[in-house]
CSV table of C-alpha atoms and ligand atoms in Angstrom, one decimal:
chain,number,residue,atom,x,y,z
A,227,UNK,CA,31.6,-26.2,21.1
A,228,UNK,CA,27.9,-25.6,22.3
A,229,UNK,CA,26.1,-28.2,23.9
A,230,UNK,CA,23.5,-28.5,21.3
A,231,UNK,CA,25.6,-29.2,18.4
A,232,UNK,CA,27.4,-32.5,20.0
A,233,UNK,CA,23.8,-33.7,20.8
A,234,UNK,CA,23.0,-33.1,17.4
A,235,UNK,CA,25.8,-35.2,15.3
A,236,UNK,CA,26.0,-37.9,18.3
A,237,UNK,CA,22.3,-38.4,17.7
A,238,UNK,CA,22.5,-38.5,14.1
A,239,UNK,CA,25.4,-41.0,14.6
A,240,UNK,CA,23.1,-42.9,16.4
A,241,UNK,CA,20.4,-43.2,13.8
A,242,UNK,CA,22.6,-43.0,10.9
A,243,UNK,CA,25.8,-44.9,11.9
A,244,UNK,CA,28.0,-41.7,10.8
A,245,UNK,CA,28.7,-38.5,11.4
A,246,UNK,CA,26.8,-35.8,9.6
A,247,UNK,CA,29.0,-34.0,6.6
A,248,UNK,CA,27.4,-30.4,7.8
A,249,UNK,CA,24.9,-28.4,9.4
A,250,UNK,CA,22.2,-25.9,8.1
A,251,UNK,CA,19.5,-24.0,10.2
A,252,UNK,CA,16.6,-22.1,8.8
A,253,UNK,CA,14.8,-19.6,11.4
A,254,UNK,CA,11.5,-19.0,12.9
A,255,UNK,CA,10.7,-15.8,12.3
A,256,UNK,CA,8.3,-12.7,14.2
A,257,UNK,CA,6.2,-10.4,11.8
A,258,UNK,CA,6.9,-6.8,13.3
A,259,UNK,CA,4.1,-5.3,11.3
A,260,UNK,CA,2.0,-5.7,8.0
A,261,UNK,CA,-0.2,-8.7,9.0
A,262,UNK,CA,-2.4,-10.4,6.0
A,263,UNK,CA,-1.1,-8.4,3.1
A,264,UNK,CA,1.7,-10.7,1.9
A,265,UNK,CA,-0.9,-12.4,-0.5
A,266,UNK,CA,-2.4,-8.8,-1.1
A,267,UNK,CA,1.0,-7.7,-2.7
A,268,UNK,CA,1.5,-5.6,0.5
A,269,UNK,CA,5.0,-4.6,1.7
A,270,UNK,CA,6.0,-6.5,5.2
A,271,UNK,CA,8.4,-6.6,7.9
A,272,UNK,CA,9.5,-9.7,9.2
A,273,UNK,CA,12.7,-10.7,11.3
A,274,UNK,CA,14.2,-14.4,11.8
A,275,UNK,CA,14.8,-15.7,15.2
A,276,UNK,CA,17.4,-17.5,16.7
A,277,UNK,CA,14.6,-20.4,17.2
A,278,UNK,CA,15.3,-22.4,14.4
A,279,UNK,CA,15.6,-25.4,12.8
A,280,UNK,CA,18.9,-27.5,12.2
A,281,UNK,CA,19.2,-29.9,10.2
A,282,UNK,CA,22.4,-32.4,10.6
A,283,UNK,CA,23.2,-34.1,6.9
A,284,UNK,CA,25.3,-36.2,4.5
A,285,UNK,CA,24.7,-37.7,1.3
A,286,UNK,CA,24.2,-42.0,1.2
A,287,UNK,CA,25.1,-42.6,-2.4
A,288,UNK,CA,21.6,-43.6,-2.6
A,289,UNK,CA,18.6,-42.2,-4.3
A,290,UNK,CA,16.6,-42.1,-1.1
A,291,UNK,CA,16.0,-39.4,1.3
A,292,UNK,CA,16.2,-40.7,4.6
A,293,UNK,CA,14.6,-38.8,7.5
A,294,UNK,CA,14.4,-38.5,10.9
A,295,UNK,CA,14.4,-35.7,14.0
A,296,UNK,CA,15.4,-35.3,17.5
A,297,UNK,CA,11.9,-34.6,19.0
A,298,UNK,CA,9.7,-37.7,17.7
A,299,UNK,CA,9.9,-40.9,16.8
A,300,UNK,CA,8.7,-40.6,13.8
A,301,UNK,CA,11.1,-41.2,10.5
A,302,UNK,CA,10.6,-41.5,6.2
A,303,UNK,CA,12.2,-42.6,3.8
A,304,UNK,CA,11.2,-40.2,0.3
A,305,UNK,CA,12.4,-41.8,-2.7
A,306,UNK,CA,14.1,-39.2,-5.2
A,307,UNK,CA,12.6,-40.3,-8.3
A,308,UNK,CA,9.2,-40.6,-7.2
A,309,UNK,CA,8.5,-37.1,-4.8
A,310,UNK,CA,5.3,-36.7,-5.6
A,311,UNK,CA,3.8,-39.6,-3.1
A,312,UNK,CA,4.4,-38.8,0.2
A,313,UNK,CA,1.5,-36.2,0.4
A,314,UNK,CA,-0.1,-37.8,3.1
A,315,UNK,CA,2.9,-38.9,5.5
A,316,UNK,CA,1.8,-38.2,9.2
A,317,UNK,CA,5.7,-36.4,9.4
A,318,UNK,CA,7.8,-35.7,6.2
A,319,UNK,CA,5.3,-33.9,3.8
A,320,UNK,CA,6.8,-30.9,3.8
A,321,UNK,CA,10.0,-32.1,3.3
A,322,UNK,CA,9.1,-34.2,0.1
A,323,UNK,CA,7.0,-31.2,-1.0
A,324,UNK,CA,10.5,-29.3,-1.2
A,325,UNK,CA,11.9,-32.0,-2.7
A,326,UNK,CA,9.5,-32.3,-5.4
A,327,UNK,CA,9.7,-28.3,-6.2
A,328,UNK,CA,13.4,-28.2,-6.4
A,329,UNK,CA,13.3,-31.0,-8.5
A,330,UNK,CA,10.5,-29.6,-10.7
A,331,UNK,CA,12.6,-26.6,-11.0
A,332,UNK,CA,15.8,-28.4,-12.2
A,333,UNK,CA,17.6,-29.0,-9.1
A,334,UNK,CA,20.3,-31.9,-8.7
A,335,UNK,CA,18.8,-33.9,-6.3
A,336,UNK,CA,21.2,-36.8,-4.0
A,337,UNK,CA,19.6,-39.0,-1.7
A,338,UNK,CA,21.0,-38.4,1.5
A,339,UNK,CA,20.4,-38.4,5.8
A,340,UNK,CA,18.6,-35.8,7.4
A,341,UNK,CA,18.4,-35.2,11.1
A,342,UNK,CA,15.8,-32.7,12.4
A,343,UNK,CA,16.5,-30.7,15.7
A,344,UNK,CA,13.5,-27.6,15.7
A,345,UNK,CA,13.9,-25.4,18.5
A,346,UNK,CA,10.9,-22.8,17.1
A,347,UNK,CA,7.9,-24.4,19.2
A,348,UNK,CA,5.6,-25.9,16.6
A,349,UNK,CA,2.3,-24.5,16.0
A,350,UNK,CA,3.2,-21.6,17.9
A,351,UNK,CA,2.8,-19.3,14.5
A,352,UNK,CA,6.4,-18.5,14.8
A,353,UNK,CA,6.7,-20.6,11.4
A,354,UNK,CA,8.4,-23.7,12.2
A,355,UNK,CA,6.7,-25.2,9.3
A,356,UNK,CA,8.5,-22.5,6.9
A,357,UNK,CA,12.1,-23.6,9.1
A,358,UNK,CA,11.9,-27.2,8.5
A,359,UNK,CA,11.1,-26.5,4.6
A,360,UNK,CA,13.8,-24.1,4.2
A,361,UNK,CA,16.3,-25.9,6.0
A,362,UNK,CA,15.0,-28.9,4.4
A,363,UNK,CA,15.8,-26.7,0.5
A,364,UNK,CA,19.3,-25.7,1.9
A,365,UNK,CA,20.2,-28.7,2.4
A,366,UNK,CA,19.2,-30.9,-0.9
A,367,UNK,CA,20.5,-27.8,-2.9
A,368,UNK,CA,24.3,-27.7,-1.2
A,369,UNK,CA,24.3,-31.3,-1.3
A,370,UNK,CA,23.4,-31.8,-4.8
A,371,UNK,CA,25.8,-29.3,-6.0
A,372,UNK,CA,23.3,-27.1,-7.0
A,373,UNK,CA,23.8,-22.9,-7.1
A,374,UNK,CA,22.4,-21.4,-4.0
A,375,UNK,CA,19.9,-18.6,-4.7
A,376,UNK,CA,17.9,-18.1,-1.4
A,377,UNK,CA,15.2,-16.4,-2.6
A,378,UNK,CA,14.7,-18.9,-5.4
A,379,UNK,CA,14.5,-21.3,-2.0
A,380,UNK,CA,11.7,-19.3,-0.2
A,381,UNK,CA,9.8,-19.3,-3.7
A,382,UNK,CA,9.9,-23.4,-4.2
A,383,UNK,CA,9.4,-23.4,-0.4
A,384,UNK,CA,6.2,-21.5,-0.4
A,385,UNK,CA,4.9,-23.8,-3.6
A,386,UNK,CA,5.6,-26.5,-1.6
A,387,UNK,CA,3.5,-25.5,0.6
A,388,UNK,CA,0.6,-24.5,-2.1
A,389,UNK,CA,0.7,-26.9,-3.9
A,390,UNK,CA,2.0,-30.2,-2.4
A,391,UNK,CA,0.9,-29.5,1.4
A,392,UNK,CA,-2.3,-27.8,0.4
A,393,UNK,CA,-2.1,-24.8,2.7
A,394,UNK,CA,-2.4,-21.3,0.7
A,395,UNK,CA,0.0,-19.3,2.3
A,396,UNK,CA,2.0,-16.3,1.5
A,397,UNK,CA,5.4,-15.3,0.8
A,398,UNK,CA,6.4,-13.9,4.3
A,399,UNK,CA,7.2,-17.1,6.6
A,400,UNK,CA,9.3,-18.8,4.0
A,401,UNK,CA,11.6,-15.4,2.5
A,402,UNK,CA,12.0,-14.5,6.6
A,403,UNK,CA,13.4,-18.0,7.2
A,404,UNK,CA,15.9,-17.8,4.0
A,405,UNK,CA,16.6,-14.3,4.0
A,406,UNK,CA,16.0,-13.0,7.6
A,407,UNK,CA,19.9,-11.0,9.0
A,408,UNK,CA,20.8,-10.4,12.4
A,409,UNK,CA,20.3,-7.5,14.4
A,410,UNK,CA,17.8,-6.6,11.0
A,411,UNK,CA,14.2,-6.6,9.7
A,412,UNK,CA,13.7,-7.7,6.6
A,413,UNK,CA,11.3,-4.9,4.2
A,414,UNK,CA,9.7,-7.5,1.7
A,415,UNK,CA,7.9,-6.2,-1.3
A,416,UNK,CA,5.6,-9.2,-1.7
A,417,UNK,CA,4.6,-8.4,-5.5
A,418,UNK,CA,8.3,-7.6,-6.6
A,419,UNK,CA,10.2,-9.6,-4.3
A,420,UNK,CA,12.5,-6.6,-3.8
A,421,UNK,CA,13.7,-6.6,-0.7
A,422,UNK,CA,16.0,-4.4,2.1
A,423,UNK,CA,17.3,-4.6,5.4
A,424,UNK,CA,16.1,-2.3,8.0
A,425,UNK,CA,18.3,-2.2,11.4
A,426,UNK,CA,16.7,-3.2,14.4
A,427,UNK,CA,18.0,-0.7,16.9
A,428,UNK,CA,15.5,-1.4,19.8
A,429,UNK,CA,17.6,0.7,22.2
A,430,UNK,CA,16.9,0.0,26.0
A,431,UNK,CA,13.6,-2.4,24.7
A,432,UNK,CA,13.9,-6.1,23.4
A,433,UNK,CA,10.7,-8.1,21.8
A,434,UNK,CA,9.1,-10.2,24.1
A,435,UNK,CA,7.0,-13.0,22.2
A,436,UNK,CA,4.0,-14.5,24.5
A,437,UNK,CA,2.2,-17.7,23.0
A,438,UNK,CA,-1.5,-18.0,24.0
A,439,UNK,CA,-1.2,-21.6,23.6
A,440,UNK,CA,-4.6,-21.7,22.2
A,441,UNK,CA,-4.7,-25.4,20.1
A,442,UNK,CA,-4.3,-23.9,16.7
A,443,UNK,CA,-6.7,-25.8,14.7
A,444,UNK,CA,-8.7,-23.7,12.8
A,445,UNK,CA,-6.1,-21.5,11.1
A,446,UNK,CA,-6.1,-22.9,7.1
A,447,UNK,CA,-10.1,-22.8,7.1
A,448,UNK,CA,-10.3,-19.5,8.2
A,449,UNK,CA,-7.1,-18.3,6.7
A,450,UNK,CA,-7.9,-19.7,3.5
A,451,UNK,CA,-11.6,-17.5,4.0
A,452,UNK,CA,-9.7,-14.3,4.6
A,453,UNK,CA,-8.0,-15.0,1.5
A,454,UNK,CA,-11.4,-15.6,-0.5
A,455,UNK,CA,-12.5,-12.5,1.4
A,456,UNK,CA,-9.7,-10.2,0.0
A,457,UNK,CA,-10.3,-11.6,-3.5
A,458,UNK,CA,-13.7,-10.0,-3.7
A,459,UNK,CA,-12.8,-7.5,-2.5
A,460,UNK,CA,-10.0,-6.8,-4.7
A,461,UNK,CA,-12.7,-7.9,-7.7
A,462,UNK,CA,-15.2,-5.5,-6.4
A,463,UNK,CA,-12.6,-2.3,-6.1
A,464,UNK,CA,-11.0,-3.5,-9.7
A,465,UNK,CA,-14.4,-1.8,-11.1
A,466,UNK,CA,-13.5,1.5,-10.1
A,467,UNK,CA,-9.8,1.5,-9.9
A,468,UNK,CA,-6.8,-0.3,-12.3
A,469,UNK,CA,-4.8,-1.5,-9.8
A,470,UNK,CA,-3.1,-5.4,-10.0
A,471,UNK,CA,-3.1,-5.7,-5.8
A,472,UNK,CA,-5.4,-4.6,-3.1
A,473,UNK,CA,-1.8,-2.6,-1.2
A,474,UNK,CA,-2.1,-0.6,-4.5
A,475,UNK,CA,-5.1,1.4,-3.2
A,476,UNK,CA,-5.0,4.3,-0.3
A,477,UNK,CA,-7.1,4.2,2.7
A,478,UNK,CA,-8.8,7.0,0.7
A,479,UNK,CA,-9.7,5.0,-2.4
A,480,UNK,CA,-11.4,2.6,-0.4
A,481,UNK,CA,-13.4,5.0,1.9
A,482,UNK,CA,-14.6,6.5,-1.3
A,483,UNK,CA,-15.8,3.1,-2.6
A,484,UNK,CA,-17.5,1.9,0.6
A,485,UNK,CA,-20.8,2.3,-0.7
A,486,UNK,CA,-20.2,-0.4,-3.0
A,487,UNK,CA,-19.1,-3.2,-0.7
A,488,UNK,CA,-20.5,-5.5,1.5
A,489,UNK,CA,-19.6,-4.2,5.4
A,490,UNK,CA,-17.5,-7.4,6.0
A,491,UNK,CA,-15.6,-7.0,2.5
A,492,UNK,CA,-15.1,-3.3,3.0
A,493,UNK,CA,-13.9,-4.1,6.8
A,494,UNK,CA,-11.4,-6.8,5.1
A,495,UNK,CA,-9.9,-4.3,2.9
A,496,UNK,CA,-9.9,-1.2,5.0
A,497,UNK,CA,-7.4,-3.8,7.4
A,498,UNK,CA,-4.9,-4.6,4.4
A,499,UNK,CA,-4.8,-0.8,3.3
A,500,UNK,CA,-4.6,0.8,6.8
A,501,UNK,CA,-2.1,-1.7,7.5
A,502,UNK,CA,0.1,-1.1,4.7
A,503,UNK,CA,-0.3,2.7,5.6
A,504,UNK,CA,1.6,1.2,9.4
A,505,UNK,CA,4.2,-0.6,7.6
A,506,UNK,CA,5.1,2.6,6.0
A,507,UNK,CA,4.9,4.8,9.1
A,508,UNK,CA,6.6,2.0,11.2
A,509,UNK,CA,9.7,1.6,8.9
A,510,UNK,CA,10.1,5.7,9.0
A,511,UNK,CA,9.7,4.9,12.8
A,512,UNK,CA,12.5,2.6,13.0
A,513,UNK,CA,14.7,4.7,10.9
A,514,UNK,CA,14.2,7.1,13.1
A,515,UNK,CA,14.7,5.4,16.0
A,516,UNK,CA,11.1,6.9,17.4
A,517,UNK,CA,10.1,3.5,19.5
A,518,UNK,CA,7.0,5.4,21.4
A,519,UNK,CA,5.9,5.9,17.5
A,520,UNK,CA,6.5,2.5,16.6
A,521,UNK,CA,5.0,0.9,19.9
A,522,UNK,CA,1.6,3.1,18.6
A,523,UNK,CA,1.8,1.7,15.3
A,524,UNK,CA,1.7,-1.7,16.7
A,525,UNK,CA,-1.1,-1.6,19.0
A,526,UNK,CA,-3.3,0.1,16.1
A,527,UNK,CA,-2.6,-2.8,13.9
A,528,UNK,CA,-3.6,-5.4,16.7
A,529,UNK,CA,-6.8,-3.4,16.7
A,530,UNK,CA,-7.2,-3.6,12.6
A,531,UNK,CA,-6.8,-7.5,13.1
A,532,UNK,CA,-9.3,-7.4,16.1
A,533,UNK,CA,-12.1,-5.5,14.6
A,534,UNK,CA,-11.7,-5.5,10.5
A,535,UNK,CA,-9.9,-8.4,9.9
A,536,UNK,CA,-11.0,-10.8,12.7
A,537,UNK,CA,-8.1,-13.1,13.0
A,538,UNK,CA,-7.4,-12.6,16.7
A,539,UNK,CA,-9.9,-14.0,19.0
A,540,UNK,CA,-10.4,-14.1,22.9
A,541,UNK,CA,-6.6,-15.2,24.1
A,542,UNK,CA,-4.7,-13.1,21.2
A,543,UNK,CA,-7.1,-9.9,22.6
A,544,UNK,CA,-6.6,-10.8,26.1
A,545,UNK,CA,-2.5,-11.1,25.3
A,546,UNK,CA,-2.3,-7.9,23.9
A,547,UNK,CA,-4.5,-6.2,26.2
A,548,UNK,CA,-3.0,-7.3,29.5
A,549,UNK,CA,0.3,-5.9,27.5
A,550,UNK,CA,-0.7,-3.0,26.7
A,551,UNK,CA,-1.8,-2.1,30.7
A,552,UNK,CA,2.0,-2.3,31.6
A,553,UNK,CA,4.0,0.6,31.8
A,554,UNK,CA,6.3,-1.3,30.7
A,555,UNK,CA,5.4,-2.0,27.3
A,556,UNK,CA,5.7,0.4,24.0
A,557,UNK,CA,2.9,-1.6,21.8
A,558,UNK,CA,1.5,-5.5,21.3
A,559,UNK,CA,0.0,-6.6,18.7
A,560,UNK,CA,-0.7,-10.7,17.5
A,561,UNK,CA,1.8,-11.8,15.2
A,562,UNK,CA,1.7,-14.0,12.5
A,563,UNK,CA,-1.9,-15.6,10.5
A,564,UNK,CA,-3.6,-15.2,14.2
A,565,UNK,CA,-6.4,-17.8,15.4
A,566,UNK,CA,-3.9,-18.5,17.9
A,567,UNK,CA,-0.4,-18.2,18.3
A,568,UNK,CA,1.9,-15.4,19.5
A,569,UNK,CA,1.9,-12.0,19.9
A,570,UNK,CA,5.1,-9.2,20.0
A,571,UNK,CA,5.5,-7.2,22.8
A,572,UNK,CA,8.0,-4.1,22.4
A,573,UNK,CA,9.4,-4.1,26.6
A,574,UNK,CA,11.7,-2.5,28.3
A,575,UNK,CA,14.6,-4.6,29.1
A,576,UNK,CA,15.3,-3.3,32.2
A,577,UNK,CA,11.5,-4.4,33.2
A,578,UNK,CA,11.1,-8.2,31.3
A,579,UNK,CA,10.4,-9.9,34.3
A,580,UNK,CA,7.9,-7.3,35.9
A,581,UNK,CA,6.2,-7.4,32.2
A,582,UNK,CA,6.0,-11.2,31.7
A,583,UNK,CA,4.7,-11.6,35.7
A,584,UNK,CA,2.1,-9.0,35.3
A,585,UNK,CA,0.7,-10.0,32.0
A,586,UNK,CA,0.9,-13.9,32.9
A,587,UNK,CA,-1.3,-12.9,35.4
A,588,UNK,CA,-3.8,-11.1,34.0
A,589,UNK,CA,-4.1,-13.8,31.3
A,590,UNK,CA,-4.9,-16.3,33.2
A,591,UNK,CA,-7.4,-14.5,35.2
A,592,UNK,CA,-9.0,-14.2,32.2
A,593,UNK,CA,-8.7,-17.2,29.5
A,594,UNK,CA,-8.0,-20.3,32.3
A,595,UNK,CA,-4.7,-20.5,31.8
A,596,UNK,CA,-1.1,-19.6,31.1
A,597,UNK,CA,1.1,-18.3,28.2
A,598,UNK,CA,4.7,-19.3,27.4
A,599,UNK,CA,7.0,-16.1,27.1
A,600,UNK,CA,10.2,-15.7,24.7
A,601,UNK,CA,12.8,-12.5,24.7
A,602,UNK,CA,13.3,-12.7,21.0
A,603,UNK,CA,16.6,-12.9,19.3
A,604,UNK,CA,16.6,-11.7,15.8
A,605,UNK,CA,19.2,-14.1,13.8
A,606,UNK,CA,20.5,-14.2,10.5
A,607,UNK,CA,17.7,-16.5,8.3
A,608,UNK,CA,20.3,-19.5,7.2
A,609,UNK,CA,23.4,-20.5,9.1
A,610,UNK,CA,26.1,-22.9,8.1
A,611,UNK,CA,28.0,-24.2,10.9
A,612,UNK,CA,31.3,-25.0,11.1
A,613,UNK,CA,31.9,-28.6,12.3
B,945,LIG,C1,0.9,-16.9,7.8
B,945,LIG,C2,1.2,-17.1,6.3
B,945,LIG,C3,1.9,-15.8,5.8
B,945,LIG,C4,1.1,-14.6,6.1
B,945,LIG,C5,0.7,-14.5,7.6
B,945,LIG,C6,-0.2,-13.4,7.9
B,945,LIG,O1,2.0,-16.8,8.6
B,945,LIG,O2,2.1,-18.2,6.2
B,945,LIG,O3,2.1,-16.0,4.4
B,945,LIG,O4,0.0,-14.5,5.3
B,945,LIG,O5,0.1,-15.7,8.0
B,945,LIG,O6,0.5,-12.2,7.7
């Protein structure tokens, strides 16, 4: 038995006085390519990581969720009947937030024990928000009997997140987490929800994930201005095209309509149609197991984010471009809603530690100080563990 899992149920013994009934996990996940066009109906390509979040449980024959996690002191106790009050809890909002969409979609709810262990470093932009609330829906749906339909999941997930936590996210984080298979990427659809699995044969290169570690506090104000940004824009191109989504328009629709957009709006929309152009090309890529391709595609969509979307800043740049100076490196490219966060290196294996050295230093030549480096495991999305 691994190491981690006795921690986990002796803990929740601990706080509980019992031993769990199961254990869920939810992943993390890495965005390989087609970055701020999940809330543009754009077509992405996500994996889940073996950084996850588990979640220890049984049910207390109560009608009271009962909280608590491995990592902070910090516990709740969410009623059942009343979810819709714990939107300002300093730890737990998410998970009432899930609670409250299942239960707003019909779901048996029991009150139960939760025990939180997250391994996917928070505010990292690796999603462990989109973990905690997925493992958090696995878990109330098995235990109250309930059918399990996981992309129903990542869709209350990402409401809960709308409309009980108040960010405006997308689709991406939360369908990675519940969907996400190993050894796969997952090819979402964001205006369909159709979805397939595209192997991840990365040959003799593995993804090296470098965090900036840049405090991520201005993410939901600009993200949430990106979003107003691609709105107009869509409004704007709506006069000359019929088209539902801004991914429904070329790179050559847009060009032709330039004239009629602010620079800043134009710049906004050539990103989320340029990138969806790289999703394409990358996928075609990957099926055909042309990784010198792929690394290009990834780069070029680092610079998109850069210069026409402007979600990078200084440390994502300076990540990316120390990467992309090794010789050991296919492509970089920030990861995720940007501002901060991660970035995805495509490396040779054979050359990981030469890569991490080299970039570390370069990094902290020029932002101050260091990143924090992960070789990235692609996972399956949910695991049930046998205890
Ligand atoms: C965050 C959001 C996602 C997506 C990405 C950017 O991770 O939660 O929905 O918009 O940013 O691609």
């Amino acid at each position: 038995m691994d190491k981690s899992m006795t921690d986990i149920k002796s803990v929740f013994q601990q706080k509980f006085g019992a031993l769990p009934e199961a254990i869920y996990s939810a992943a993390g996940r890495v965005n390989l390519i087609g970055e701020h066009v999940d809330y543009c109906g754009g077509k992405v390509l996500p994996a889940a990581l073996s950084l996850k979040c588990r979640v220890a449980v049984r049910t207390n024959g109560t009608n009271i969720m009962r909280i608590a996690a491995t990592s902070i002191a910090l516990t709740a106790d969410i009623d059942l009947s009343d979810t819709s009050r714990y939107k300002n809890l300093k730890w737990g909002s998410y998970q009432a937030g899930v609670a409250d969409e299942l239960k707003k979609a019909g779901y048996n709810l029991v009150g139960c024990d939760i025990l939180y262990d997250c391994s996917v470093p928070f505010g990292s932009g690796l999603s462990s928000s989109a973990a905690i609330e997925v493992a958090t829906a696995y878990a109330l749906a098995k235990l109250g009997g309930n059918p399990i339909d996981k992309v129903q999941l990542a869709v209350l997930c990402k409401a809960a997140e709308n409309n009980y936590c108040g960010v405006n996210c997308g689709i991406m984080d939360q369908f990675a987490s519940a969907n996400g298979k190993a050894g796969h990427a997952v090819l979402l659809n964001c205006s369909t929800l159709e979805y397939d699995y595209v192997p991840l044969d990365l040959k003799d290169c593995v993804l090296v994930l470098a965090n900036c570690n840049k405090p991520h506090n201005l993410v939901e104000s600009k993200y949430n201005e990106r979003r107003a940004e691609v709105e107009t824009a869509l409004r704007l191109l709506q006069r000359q095209y019929d088209v539902a989504n801004l991914a429904d328009l070329s790179p050559s629709q847009v060009e032709q309509y330039r004239a009629h957009l602010p620079d800043v709006i134009y710049r906004r929309a050539r990103h989320v149609v340029t990138e969806c152009e790289r999703v394409k090309n990358s996928v075609e890529a990957l099926k055909c197991g042309d990784l010198v391709a792929f690394g290009r595609i990834l780069n070029q969509s680092h610079v998109s984010l850069s210069r026409d979307y402007e979600v990078t800043g200084a440390e994502l740049d300076a990540l990316a471009q120390s990467a992309w100076e090794r010789e050991e490196c296919l492509g970089s490219r920030m990861t995720g809603a940007g501002f901060g966060g991660c970035t995805v290196s495509l490396v040779k294996k054979s050359d990981i530690q030469s890569f991490i050295a080299g970039v570390q230093e370069q990094y902290t030549r020029k932002i101050g100080h260091g990143a924090v480096f992960y070789v990235a495991e692609i996972a399956d999305g949910i695991i049930e563990e046998v205890i």
